[in-house]
XYZ file of C-alpha atoms in Angstrom:
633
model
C -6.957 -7.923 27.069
C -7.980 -5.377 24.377
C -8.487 -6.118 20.943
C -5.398 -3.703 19.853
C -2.822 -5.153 22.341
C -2.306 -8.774 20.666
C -0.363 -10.058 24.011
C -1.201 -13.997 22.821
C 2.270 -15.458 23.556
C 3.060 -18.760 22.448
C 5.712 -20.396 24.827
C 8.459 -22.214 24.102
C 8.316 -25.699 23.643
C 11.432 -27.367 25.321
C 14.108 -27.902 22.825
C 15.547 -31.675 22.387
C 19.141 -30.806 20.523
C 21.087 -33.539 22.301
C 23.096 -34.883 18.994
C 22.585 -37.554 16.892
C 22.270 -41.465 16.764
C 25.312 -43.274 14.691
C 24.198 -44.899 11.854
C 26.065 -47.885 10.095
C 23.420 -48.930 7.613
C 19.977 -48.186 6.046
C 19.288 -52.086 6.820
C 20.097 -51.679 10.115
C 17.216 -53.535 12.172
C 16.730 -54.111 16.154
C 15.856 -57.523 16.991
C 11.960 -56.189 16.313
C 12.729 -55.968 12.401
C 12.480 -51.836 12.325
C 15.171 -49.920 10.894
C 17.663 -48.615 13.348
C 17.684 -44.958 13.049
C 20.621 -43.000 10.685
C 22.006 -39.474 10.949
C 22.513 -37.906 7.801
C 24.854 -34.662 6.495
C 24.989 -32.853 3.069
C 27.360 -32.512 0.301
C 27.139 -30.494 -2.655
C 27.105 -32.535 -5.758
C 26.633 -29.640 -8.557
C 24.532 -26.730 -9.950
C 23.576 -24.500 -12.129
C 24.508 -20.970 -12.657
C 22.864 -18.816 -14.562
C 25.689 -15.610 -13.797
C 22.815 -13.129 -12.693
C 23.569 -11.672 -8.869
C 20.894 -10.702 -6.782
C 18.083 -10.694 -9.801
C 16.031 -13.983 -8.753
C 17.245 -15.722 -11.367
C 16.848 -19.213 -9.283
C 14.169 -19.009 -6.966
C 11.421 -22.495 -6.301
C 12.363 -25.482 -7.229
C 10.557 -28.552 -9.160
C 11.722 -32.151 -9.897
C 10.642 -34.374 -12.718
C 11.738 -37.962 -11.702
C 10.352 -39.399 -15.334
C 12.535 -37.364 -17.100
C 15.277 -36.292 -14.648
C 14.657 -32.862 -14.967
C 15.165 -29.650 -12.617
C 12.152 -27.139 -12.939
C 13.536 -23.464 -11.055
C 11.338 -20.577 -11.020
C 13.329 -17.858 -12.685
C 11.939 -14.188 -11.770
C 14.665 -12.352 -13.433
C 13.463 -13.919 -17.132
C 9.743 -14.102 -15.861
C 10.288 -17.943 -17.024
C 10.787 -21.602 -15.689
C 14.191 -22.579 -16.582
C 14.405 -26.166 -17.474
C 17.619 -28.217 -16.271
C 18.701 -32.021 -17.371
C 19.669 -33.489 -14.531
C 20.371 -36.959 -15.024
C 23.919 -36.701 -14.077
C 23.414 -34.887 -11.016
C 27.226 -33.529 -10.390
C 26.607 -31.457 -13.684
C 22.591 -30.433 -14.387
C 22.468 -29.001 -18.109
C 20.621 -26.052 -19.315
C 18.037 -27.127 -21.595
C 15.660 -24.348 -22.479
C 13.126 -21.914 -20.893
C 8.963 -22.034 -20.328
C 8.015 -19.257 -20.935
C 4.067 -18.268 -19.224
C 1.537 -17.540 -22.108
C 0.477 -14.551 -20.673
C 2.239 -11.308 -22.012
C 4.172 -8.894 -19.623
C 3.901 -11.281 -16.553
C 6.233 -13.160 -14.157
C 6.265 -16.949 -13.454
C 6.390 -17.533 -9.549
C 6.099 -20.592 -8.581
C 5.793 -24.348 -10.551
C 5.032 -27.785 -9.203
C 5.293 -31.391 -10.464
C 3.236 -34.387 -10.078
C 2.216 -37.571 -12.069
C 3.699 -36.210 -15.468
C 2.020 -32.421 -14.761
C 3.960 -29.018 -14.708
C 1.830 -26.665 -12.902
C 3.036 -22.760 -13.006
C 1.543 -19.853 -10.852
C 1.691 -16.688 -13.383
C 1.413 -13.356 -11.746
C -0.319 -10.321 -13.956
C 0.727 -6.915 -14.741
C -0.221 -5.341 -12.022
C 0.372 -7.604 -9.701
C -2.927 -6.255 -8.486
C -4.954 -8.103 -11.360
C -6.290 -11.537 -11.313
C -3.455 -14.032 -12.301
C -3.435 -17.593 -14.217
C -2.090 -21.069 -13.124
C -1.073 -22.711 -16.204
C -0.688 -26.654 -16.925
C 2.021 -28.085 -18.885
C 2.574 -31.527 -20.076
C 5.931 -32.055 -18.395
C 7.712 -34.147 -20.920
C 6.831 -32.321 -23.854
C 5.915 -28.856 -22.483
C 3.191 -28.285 -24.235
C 0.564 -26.143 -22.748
C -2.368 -28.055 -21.758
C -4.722 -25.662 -20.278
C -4.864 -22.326 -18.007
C -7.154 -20.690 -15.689
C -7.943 -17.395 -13.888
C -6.476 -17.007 -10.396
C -6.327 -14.470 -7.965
C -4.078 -11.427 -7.511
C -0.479 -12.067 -6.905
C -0.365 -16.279 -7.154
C 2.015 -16.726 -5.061
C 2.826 -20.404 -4.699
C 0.988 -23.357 -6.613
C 1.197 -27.156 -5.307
C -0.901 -30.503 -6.232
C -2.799 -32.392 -3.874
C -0.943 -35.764 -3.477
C -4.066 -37.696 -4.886
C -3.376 -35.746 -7.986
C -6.719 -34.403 -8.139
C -6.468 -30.428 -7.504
C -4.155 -27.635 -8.303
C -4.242 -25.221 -5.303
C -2.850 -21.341 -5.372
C -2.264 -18.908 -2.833
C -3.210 -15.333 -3.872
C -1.156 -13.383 -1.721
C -3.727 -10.258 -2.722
C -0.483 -7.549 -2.396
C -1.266 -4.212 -1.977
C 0.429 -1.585 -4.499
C 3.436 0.459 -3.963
C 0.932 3.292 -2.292
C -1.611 1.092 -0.505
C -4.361 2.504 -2.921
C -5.397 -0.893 -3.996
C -5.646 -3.918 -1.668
C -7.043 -6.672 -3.128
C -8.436 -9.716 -1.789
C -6.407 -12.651 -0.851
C -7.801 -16.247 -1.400
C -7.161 -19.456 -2.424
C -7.875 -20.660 -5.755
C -8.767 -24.777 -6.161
C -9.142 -26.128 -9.937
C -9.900 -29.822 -10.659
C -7.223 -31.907 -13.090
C -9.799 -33.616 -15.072
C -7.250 -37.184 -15.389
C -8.991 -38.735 -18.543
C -7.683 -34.820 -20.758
C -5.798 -33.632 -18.596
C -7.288 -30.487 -18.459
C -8.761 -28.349 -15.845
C -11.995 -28.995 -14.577
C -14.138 -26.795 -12.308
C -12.420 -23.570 -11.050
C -13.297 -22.723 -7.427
C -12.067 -20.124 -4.845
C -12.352 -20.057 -1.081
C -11.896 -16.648 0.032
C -12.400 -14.623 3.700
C -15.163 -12.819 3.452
C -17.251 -14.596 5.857
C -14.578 -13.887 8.295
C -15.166 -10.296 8.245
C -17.875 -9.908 10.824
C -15.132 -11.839 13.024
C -12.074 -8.946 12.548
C -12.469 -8.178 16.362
C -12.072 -11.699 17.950
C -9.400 -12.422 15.432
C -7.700 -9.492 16.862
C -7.615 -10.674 20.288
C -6.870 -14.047 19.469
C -3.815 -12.935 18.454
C -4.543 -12.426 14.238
C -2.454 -9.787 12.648
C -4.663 -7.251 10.740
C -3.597 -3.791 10.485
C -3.367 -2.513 7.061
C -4.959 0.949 6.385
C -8.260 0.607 4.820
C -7.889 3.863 3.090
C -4.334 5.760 3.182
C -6.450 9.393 2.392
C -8.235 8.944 6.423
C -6.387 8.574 9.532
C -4.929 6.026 10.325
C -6.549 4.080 13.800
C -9.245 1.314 14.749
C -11.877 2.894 12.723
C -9.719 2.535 9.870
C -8.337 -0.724 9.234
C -9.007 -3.134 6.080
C -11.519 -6.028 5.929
C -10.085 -9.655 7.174
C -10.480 -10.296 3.664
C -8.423 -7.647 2.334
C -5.694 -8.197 5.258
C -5.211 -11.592 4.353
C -2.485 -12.371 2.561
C -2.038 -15.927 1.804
C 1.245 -17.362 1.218
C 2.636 -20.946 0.814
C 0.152 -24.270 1.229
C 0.869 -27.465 2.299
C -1.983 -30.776 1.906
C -2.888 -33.223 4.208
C -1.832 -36.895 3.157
C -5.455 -37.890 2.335
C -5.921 -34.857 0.035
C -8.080 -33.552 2.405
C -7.182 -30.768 3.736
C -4.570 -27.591 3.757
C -3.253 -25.255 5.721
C -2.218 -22.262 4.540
C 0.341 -19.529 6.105
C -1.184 -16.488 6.096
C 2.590 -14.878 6.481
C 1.822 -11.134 7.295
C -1.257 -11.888 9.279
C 1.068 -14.553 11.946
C -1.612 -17.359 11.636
C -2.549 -20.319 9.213
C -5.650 -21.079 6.946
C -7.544 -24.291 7.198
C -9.172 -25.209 3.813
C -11.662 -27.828 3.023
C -10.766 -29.037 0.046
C -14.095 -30.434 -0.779
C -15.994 -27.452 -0.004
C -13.474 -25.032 -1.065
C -13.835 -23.761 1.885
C -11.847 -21.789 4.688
C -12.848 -23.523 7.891
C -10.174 -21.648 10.188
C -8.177 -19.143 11.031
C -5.438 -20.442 13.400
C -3.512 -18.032 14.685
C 0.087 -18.791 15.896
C 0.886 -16.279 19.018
C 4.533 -14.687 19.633
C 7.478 -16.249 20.800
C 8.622 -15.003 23.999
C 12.241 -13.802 23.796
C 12.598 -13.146 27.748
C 12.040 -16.716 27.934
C 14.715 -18.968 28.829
C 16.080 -20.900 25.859
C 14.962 -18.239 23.529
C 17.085 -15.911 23.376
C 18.262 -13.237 20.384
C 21.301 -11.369 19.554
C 19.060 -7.744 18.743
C 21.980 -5.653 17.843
C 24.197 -5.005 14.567
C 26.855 -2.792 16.514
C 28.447 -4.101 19.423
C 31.714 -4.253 18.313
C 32.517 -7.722 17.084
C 30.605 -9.664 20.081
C 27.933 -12.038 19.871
C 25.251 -11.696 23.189
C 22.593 -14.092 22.163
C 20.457 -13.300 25.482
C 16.921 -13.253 27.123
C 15.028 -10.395 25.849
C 11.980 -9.609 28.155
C 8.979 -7.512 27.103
C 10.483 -8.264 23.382
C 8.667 -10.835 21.395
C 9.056 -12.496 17.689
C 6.207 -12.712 15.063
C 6.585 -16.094 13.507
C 5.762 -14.812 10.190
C 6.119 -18.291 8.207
C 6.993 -18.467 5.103
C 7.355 -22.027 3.482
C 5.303 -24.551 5.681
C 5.404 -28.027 4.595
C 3.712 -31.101 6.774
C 3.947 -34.660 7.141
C 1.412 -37.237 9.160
C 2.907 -39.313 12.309
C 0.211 -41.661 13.981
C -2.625 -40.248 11.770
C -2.059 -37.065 12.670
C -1.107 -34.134 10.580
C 1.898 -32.094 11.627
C 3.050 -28.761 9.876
C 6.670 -27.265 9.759
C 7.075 -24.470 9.324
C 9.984 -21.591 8.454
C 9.569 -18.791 10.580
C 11.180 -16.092 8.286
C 9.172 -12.912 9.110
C 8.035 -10.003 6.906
C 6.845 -6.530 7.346
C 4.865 -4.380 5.449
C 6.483 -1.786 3.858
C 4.873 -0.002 0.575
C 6.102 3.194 -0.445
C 9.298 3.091 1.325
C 11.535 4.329 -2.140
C 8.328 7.321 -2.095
C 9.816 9.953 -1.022
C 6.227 12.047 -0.465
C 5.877 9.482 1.561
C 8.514 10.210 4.577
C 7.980 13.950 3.731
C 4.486 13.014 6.059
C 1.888 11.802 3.197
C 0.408 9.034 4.099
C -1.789 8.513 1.192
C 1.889 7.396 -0.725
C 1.958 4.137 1.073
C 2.258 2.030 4.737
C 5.332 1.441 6.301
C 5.361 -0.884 9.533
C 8.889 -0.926 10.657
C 10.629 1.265 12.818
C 13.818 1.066 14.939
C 13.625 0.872 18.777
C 16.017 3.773 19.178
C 13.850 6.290 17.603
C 10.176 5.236 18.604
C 11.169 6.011 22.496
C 13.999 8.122 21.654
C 13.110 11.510 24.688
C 13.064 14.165 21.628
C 10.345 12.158 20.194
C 9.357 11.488 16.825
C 9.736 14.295 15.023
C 13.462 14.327 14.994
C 13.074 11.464 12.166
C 10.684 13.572 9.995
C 11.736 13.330 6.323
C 14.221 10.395 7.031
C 12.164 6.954 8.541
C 9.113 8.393 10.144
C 5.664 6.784 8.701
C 3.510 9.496 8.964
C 0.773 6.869 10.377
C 2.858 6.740 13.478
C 3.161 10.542 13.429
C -0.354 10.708 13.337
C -0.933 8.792 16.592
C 1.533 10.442 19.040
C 4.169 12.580 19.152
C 6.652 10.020 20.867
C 6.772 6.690 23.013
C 7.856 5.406 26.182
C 8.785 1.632 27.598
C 6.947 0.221 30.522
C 9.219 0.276 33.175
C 7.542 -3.014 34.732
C 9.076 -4.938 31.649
C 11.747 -3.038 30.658
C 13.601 -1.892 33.966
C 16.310 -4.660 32.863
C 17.788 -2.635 30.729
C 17.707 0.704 32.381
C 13.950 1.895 31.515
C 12.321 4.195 34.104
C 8.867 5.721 34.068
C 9.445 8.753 31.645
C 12.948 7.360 30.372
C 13.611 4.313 27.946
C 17.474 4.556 29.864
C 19.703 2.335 28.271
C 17.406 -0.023 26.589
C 17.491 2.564 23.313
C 21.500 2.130 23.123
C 22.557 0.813 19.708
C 24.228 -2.250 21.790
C 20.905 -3.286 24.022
C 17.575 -2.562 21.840
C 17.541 0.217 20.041
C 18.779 -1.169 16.654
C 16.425 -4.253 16.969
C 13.756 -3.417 13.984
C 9.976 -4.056 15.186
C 6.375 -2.977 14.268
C 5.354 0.094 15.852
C 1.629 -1.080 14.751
C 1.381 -3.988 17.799
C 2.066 -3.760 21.469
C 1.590 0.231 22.950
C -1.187 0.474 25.585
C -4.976 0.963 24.010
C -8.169 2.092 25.116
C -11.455 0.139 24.825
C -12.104 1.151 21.029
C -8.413 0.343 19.935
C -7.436 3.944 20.217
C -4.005 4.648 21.623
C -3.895 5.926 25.756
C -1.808 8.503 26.012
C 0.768 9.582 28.286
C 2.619 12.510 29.882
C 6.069 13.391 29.575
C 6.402 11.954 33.538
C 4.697 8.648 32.403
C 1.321 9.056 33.931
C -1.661 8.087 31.598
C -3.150 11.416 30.819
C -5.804 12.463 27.924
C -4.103 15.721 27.642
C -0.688 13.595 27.023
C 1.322 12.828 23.375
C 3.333 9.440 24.235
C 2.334 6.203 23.646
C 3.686 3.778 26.318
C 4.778 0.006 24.562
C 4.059 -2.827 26.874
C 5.768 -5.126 24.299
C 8.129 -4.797 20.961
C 7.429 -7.068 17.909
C 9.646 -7.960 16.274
C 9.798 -9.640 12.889
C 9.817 -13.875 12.675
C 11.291 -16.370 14.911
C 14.944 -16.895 13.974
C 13.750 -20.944 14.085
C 11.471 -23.180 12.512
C 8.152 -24.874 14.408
C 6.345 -27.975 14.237
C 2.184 -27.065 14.732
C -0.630 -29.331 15.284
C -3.443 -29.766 12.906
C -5.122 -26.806 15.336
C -2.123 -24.366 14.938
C -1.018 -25.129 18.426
C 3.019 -25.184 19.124
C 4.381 -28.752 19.854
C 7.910 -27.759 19.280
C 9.913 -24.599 18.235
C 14.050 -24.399 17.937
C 14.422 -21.835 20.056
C 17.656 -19.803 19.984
C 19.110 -22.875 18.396
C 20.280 -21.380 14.952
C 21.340 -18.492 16.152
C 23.592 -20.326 18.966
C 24.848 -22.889 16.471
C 26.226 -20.272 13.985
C 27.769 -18.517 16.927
C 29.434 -21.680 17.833
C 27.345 -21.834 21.183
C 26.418 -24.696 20.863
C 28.412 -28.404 21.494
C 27.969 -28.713 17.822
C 30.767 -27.528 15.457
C 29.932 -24.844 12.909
C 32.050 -24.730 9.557
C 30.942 -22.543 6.436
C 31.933 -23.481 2.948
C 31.391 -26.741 1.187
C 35.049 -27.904 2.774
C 33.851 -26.702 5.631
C 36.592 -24.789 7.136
C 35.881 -21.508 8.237
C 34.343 -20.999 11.529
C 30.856 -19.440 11.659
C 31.072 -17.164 14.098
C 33.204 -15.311 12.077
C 30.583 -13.919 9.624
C 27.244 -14.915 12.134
C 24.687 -13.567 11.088
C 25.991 -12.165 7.731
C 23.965 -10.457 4.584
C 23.627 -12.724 1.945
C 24.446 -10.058 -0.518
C 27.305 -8.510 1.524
C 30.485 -8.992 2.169
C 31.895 -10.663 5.030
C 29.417 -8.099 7.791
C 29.740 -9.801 10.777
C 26.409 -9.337 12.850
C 24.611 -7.121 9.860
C 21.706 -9.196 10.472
C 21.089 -9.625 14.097
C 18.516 -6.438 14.030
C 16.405 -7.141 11.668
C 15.622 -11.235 11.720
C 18.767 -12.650 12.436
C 19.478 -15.925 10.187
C 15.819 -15.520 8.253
C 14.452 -18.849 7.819
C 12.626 -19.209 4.377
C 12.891 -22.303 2.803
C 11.822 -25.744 4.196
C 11.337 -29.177 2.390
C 10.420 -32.429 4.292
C 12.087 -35.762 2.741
C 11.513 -39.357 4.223
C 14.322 -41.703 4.346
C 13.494 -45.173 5.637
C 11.878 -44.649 8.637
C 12.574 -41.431 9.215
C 11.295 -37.566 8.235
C 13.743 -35.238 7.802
C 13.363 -31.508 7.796
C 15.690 -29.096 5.637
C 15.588 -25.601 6.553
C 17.202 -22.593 3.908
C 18.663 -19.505 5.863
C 18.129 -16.775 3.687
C 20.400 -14.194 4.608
C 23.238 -16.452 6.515
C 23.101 -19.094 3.856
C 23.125 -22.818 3.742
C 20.593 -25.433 4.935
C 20.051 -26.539 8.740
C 18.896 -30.096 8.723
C 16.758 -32.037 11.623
C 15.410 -35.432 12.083
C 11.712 -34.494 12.811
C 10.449 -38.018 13.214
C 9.159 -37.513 16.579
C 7.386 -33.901 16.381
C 8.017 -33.480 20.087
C 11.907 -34.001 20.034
C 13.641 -32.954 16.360
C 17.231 -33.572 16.400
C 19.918 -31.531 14.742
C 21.758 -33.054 12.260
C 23.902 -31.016 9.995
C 24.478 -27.730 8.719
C 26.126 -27.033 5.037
C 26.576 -23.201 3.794
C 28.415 -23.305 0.425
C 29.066 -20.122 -0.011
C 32.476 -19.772 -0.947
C 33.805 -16.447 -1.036
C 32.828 -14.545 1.897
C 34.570 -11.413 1.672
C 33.899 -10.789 -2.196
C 31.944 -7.842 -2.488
C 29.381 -8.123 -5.942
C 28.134 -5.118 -5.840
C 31.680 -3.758 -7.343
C 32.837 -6.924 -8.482
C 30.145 -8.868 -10.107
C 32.684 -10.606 -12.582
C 33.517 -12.625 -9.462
C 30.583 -13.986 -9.257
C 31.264 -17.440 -10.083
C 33.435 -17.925 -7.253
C 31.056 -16.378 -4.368
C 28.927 -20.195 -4.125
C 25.727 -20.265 -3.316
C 23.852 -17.204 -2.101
C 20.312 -16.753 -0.656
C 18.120 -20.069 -0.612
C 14.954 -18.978 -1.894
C 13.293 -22.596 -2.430
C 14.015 -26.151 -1.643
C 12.843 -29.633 -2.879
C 13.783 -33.032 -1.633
C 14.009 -36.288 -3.540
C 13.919 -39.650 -2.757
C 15.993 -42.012 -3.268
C 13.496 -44.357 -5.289
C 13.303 -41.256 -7.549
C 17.046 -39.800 -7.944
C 19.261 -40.388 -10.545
C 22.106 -41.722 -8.705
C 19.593 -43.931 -6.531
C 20.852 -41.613 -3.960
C 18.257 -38.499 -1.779
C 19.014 -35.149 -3.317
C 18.362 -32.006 -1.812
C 17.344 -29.468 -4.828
C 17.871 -25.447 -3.404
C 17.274 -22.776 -5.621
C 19.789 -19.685 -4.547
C 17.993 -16.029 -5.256
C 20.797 -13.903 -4.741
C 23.792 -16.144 -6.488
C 20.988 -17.191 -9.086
C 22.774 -20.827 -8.570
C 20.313 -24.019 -8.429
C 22.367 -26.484 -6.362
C 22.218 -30.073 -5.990
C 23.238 -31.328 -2.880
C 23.029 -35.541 -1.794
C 21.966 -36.386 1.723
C 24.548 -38.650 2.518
C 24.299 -41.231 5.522
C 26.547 -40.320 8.627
């Protein structure tokens, strides 16, 4: 395999979706004295609303259980808005943190022990950013520190003893500036609580490893300069590439992995060292594989054909991992949203064919093998990197002669109701020579030096439509499969409902915007239900994950005690309204529900204030923090 042709495919693991156990009590036992297992469902208790649609206004989610209070990361503000929530059927506004630095945005907070910790984000996001620490009762500011660019997501070791930030490291709108993405480590010093030592465990030693990274299946392709050509030669450093994104820590405080979202792989940090042990990275989920099949098109009249897809394959793309320890090992979840690079896409130098305006990844099946070639979308969608390569593309015929492709002709496969809708990333998966430069092909096919078409072996395609359980080595025990997909067709032998009554059918609106109204199938081209959100919550004996669908809604729920064989256990979308459109009738806001899930936090029992485990979602698109309980079934 070639370094440029990333064919690492991760299979399957086989899905265990065979219902629940009944549950009559949490003191249950078997005649051993363990806790007979429950099943468990959601209802919505309250929220907030803060009346803002599709501004961020409620995106990451913190609890306080010494003061009952409801942290939510509010991007529209730039602020943390704080929420009373002792009465959880009707959290209170109480006031807003507001970050100490001028001109930035708050995004992302954490709680532990009596400590607010907030990831602050500079202007330009480009610049080094802070992590601030807040006495959580009285919010005063206790201390701050320099981060890197773009702090992403902030979280506390469980010992209490380290703050830890991703730096995503963005690029800018034009790719000019593509700083380095790392993790930033600072010591809670417990007698002041202050910060201690400020360390940072970056990728740079990585960088002589860019070509076995490659074929191991790491995604690094951003340009290194956007003025040069785009090709092998001209690809950024593993450290620039990087872009870290949401961290989860081992029980013992330890050790973390971090999802390195764009790049389709996970960090391992030492958290001693400060150092980045590891990159894991997570292969491609093969949708020609039984079990794991997509719906790939947003036009096909009404119907639902959730099928085997050979020769296309999913980039698992995690966003929020979280991780929990069974039998002393360490286990990470993770939600397998996707997410594509595209800077300078509202540029419109940039699709007039200059490439020094910005990168652009995605590109539609239809028109990378459409026969006219590429040109035809000059000025509309081309990226001018693409343009640069070849003037057009073909399928492999060995893969694709399922859906009509032939040696010089993609056939059917680039009809709006097979593949051609499906979005993918024209960067990964056409045939390469020994130096990562693309082999050409003739108009008949044949591999020629004198030819202009690329010839795709595979399509990526962005995320997983499903969430995954990993090993401590990045190695797949389990993935869902086409499970969420099937479910909210109503595929599946378990009943779908939307709303918080639960009465409307999901297949009516599967796979529907979460800013549009009532698009049936909008979604199924680009990542189908999009998976964000996750939050892992114990309950007696048992771990339970809680998975946010961004752009469908609502929160899939599993019993992921044994890593091997999750169990489904409810699904709750309380969106409301689902034909309401907000774009011309924002006043109706307050009757649409709950609308995006950005970020979720679970609470225990021991720690609620109705002595009951809440679910805590913050809703991007509504701007709605909801409160749901996790009731016993």
């Amino acid at each position: 395999m070639n370094r440029w042709t990333l064919t690492v495919v991760a299979t399957a693991v086989a899905v265990s979706l065979t219902g629940c156990l009944d549950s009559s009590s949490d003191n249950d036992r078997d005649d051993n004295g363990v806790s007979a297992p429950i099943a468990v469902e959601l209802t919505r208790l309250g929220g907030y609303a803060t009346g803002e649609f599709g501004k961020s206004a409620a995106e990451i989610p913190a609890f306080d259980p010494v003061n009952q209070q409801i942290f939510v990361v509010n991007a529209l503000s730039g602020a943390v808005d704080v929420l009373d929530a002792a009465d959880p059927a009707n959290p209170v506004y109480l006031r807003s943190l507001v970050a100490r630095v001028d001109n930035a945005t708050v995004n992302s907070v954490a709680w532990h022990d009596g400590l607010l910790a907030v990831a602050v984000e500079a202007t330009p996001k480009t610049s080094p950013g802070t992590v601030e620490l807040y006495d959580a009762t009285t919010l005063e500011l206790l201390d701050s520190a320099p981060v890197g660019a773009l702090p992403d997501m902030v979280t506390f070791t469980p010992d209490g003893r380290h703050v830890l930030v991703a730096n995503e490291g963005e690029p800018n709108h034009d790719y000019s500036q593509d700083p380095e993405g790392s993790i930033t480590l600072v010591e809670i010093l417990a007698d002041a609580n202050r910060f201690g030592a400020i360390r940072t465990a970056g990728f740079a030693q990585f960088d002589d490893q860019r070509d076995a990274l490659l074929t191991a299946g790491v995604r690094l392709f951003g340009p290194a300069d956007n003025t040069r050509p785009y090709g092998p030669d001209n690809i950024a450093s593993v450290a620039r590439d990087l872009e870290p994104e949401y961290i989860t820590v081992s029980a013992d405080s330890r050790t973390a992995w971090v999802a390195l979202q764009e790049n389709n792989a996970l960090a391992r940090l030492d958290i001693a060292s400060a150092t980045v042990t590891d990159i894991l990275p997570l292969g491609f989920k093969d949708y020609g594989a039984e079990g794991n099949g997509i719906d790939a098109s947003d036009e096909e009249d009404g119907l639902i054909r959730i099928e085997p897809r050979p020769g296309v394959v999913g980039i698992y793309h995690p966003d929020a991992i979280s991780s929990y320890n069974v039998d002393g090992k360490t286990y990470i979840v993770s939600a397998n949203e996707g997410d594509a690079r595209a800077w300078g896409e509202d540029d419109d130098a940039y699709w007039a064919g200059d490439a020094s305006k910005g990168f652009v990844e995605e590109f539609r099946v239809k028109h990378l093998v459409h026969s006219s070639g590429f040109g035809r979308r000059a000025g509309d969608d081309l990226p001018p990197q693409l343009a640069a390569l070849a003037d057009g593309a073909l399928l492999n015929p060995d893969t694709f002669s399922y859906c009509g492709a032939t040696v010089a002709d993609p056939g059917a496969c680039r009809d709006d109701d097979e593949l051609g809708r499906l979005n993918i990333s024209w960067v990964n998966g056409y045939r390469q020579n020994a130096d990562g430069s693309p082999l050409l092909f003739d108009a008949s096919g044949v591999a020629n030096p004198a030819g202009n078409l690329l010839m795709y072996d595979q399509l990526y395609s962005y995320g997983a439509r499903s969430f995954s359980i990993w090993d401590e080595d990045g190695a797949l025990v389990w993935d869902s499969g086409d499970f969420f997909e099937r479910f909210l067709a109503n595929q599946t032998e378990h009943d779908c409902q939307l709303r918080a009554a639960r009465d409307i059918p999901c297949d009516l609106y599967f796979n529907s915007g979460h800013d549009e109204p009532g698009n049936l199938d909008s979604r199924s081209d680009a990542k189908g239900p999009e998976p964000e959100g996750i939050a892992l919550g114990r309950i007696n004996d048992q771990t339970f994950a809680f998975i946010g669908l961004e752009r469908m809604g609502g929160v899939m729920v599993f019993d992921i005690t044994d890593p091997t064989a999750p169990r489904f256990q409810d699904y709750l979308n309380t969106r409301e309204d689902w034909e309401v459109d907000l774009e011309v009738n924002p006043e109706l806001l307050a009757q649409a529900g709950d609308l995006g899930p950005e970020g979720l936090v679970f609470v225990a029992a021991g720690d609620s204030p109705n002595g009951e485990p809440l679910l805590i979602v913050g809703n991007e698109v509504s701007g709605t923090t909801a409160i749901y309980q996790v009731n016993r079934r």
